[in-house]
Short mmCIF file of C-alpha atoms and ligand atoms in Angstrom, two decimals:
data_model
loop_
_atom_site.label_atom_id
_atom_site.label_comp_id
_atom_site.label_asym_id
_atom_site.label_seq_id
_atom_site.Cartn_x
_atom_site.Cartn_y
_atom_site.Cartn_z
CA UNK I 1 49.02 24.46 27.92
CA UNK I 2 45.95 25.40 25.84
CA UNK I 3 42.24 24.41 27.39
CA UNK I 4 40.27 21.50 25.60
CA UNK I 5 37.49 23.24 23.35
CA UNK I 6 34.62 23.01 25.69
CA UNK I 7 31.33 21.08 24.01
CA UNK I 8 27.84 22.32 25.64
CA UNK I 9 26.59 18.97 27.53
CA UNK I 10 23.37 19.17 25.83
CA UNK I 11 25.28 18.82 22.67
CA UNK I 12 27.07 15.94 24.10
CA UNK I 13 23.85 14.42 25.70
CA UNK I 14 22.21 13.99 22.25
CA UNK I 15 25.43 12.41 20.66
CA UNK I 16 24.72 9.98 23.33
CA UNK I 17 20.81 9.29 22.88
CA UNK I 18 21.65 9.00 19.22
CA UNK I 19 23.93 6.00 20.26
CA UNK I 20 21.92 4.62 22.51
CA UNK I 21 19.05 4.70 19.59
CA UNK I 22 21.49 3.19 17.12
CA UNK I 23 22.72 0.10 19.40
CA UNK I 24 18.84 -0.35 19.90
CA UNK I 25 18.15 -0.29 16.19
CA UNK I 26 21.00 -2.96 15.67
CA UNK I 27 19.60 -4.94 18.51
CA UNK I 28 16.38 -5.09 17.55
CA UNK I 29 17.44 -5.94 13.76
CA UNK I 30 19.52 -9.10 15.33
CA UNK I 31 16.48 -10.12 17.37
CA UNK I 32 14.65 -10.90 14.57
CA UNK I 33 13.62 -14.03 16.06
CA UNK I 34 11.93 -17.41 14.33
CA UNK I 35 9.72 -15.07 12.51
CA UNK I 36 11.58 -12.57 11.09
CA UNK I 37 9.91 -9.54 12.40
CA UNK I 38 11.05 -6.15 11.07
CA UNK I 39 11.58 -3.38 13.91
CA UNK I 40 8.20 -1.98 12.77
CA UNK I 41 6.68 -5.38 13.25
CA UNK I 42 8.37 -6.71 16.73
CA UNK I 43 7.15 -2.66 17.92
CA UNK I 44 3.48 -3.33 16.56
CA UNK I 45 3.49 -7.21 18.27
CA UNK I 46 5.04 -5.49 21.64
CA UNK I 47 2.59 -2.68 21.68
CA UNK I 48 -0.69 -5.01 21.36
CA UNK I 49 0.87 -7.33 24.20
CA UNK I 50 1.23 -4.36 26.84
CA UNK I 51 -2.30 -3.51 26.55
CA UNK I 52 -5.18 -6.03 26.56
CA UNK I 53 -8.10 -4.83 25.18
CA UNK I 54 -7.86 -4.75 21.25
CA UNK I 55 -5.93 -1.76 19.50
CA UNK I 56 -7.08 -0.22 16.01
CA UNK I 57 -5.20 0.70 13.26
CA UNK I 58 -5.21 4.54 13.67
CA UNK I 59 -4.21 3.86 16.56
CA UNK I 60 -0.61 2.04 16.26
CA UNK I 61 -0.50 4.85 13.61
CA UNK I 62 -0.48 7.31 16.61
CA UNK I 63 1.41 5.56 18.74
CA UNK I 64 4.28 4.58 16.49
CA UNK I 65 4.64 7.81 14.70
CA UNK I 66 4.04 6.35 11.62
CA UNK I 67 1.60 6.87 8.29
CA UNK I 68 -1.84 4.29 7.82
CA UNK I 69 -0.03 2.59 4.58
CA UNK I 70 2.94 1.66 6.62
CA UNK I 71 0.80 -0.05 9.64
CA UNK I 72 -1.93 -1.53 7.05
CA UNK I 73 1.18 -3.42 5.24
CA UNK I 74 2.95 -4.71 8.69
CA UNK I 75 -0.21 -5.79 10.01
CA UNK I 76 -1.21 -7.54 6.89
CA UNK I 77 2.39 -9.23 7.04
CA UNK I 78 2.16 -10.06 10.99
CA UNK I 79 -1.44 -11.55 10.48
CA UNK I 80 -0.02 -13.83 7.46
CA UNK I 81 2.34 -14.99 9.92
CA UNK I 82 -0.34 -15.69 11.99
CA UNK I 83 0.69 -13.40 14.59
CA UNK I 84 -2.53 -11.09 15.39
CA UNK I 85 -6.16 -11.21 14.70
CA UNK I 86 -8.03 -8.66 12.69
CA UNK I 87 -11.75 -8.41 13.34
CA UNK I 88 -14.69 -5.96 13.74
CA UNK I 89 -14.37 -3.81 16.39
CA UNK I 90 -17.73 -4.10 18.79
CA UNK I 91 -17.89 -0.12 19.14
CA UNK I 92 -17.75 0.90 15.52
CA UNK I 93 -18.76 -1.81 12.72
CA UNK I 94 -16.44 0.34 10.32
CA UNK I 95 -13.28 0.02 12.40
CA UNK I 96 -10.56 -2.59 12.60
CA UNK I 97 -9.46 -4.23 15.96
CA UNK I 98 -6.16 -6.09 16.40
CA UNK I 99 -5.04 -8.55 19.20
CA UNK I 100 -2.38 -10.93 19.45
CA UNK I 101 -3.09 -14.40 18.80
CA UNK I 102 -1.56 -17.45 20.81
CA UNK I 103 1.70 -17.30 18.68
CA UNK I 104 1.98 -13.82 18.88
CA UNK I 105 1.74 -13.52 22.82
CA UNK I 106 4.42 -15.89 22.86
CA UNK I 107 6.77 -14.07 20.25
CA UNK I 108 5.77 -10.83 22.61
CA UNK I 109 7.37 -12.48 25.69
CA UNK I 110 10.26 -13.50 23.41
CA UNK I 111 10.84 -9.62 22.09
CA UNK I 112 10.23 -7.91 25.88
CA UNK I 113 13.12 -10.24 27.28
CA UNK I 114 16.29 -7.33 27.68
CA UNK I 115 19.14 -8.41 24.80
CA UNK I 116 21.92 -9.62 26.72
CA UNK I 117 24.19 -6.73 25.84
CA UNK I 118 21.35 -4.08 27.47
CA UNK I 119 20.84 -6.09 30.40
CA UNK I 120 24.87 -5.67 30.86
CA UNK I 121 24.90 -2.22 30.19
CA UNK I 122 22.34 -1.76 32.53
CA UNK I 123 24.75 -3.33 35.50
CA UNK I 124 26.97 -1.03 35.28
CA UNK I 125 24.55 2.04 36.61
CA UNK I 126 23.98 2.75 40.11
CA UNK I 127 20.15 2.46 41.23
CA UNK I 128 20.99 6.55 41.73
CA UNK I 129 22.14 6.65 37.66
CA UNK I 130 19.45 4.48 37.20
CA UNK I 131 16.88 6.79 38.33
CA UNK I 132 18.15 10.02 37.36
CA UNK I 133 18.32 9.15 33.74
CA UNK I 134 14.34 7.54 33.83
CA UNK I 135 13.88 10.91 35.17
CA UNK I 136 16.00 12.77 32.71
CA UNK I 137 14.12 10.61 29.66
CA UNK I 138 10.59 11.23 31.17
CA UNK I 139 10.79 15.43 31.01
CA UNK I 140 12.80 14.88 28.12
CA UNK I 141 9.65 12.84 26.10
CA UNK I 142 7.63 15.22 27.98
CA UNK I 143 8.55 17.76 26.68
CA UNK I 144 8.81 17.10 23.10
CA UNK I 145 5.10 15.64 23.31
CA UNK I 146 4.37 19.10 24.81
CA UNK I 147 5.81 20.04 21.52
CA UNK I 148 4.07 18.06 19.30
CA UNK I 149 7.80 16.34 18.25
CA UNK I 150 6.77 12.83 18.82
CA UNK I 151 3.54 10.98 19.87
CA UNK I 152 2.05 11.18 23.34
CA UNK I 153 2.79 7.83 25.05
CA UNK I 154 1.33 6.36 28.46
CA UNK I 155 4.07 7.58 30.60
CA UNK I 156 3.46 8.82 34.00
CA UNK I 157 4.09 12.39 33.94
CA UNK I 158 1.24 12.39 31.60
CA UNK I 159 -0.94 10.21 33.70
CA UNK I 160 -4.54 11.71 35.87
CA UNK I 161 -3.29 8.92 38.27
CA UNK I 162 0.35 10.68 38.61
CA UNK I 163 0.72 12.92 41.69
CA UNK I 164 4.55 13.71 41.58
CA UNK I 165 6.06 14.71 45.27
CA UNK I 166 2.98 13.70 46.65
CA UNK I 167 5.33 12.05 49.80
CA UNK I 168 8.07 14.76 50.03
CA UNK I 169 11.07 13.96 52.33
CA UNK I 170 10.64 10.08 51.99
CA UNK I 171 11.86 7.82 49.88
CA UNK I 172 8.98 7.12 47.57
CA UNK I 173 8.12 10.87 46.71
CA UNK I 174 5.54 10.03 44.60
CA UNK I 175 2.13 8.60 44.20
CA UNK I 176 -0.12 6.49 41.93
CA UNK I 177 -3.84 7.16 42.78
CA UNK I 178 -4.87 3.92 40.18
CA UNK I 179 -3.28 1.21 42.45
CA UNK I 180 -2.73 4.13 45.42
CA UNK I 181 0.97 3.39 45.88
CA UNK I 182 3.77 5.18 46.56
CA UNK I 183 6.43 5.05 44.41
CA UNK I 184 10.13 6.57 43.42
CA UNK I 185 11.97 7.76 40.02
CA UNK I 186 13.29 4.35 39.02
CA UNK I 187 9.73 2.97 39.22
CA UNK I 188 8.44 5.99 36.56
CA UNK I 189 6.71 4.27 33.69
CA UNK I 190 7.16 5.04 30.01
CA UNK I 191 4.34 2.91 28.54
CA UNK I 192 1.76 2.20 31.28
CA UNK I 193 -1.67 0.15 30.09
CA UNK I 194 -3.72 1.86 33.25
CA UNK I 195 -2.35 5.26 31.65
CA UNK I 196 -5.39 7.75 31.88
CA UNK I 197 -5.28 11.06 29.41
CA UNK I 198 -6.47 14.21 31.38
S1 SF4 C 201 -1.54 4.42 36.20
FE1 SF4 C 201 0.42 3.88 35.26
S2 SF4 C 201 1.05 5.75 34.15
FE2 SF4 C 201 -0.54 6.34 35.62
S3 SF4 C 201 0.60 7.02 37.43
FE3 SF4 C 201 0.05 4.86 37.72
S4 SF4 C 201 1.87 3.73 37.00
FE4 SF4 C 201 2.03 5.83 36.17
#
């Protein structure tokens, strides 16, 4: 009997984050909503609504990997839709600021409910899956932001607050100096709004 061609895991591993990506795309396409938001513009209206202070253009540029045309036009169509606000920001007459207007905090809470279809997927892992693969993802984004390969987001293992095994042997290994708590893998955050840049 011959042996099954062996496939390196890591191989394997990005097949599977590339499927992963793919149902989100889909989802997010479906979830267009009563607006019908484009990905780029349900990512723009969720990005303003996890931070409250007001957001400027080069920023969401930044943030969403994406070029200054490309943000100018969604935000133009979001605020026709009457979605966000665009007005001078106080530090810098020059500069745009965006925040979400009454509609759009509402369409926000709409987008950040979990499709149905993740929020089964997501039953099916242990809390022990469940954390190892927040952990996995966090060194993997890590990384690749080490690496310049995608935009540095407001995840913990990039945080001043983050003190990782700052509790070893218990059960909440690590530590957030910002609201000084303890704290485990599946509580890592990807997009934090106290996130502080060393
Ligand atoms: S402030 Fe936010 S990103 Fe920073 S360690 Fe605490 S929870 Fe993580």
């Amino acid at each position: 009997m011959k042996d099954v061609p062996g496939t390196p895991p890591e191989e394997q591993l990005l097949v599977g984050l590339a499927r992963l990506g793919q149902a989100l795309r889909i989802s997010s396409y479906r979830n267009a909503g009563p607006h019908r938001l484009s990905p780029l513009q349900a990512d723009i209206v969720t990005l303003l609504a996890g931070d409250p202070r007001p957001r400027r253009l080069n920023e969401l540029t930044r943030a969403l990997a994406s070029s200054p045309p490309t943000i100018s036009d969604a935000v133009k169509t979001l605020a026709a839709k009457e979605l966000v606000e665009r007005q001078r920001d106080d530090s810098d007459a020059r500069a745009v600021a965006l925040t979400l207007t009454e509609t759009g905090r509402a369409e926000a809470e709409r987008l950040v409910r979990m499709p149905e279809e993740f929020t089964e997927a997501m039953r099916t892992l242990s809390p022990d899956d469940l954390a190892a693969m927040l952990r996995g993802t966090s060194s993997m984004i890590r990384s690749l932001q080490d690496r310049k390969a995608i935009p540095v987001s407001r995840m913990c293992l990039t945080c001043t607050y983050f003190r990782p095994d700052a509790h070893p042997g218990t059960d909440r290994p690590h530590h957030c100096d910002f609201v000084d708590n303890p704290f485990d893998d599946a509580e890592l955050r990807l997009d934090c709004p106290d996130h502080l840049s060393p």
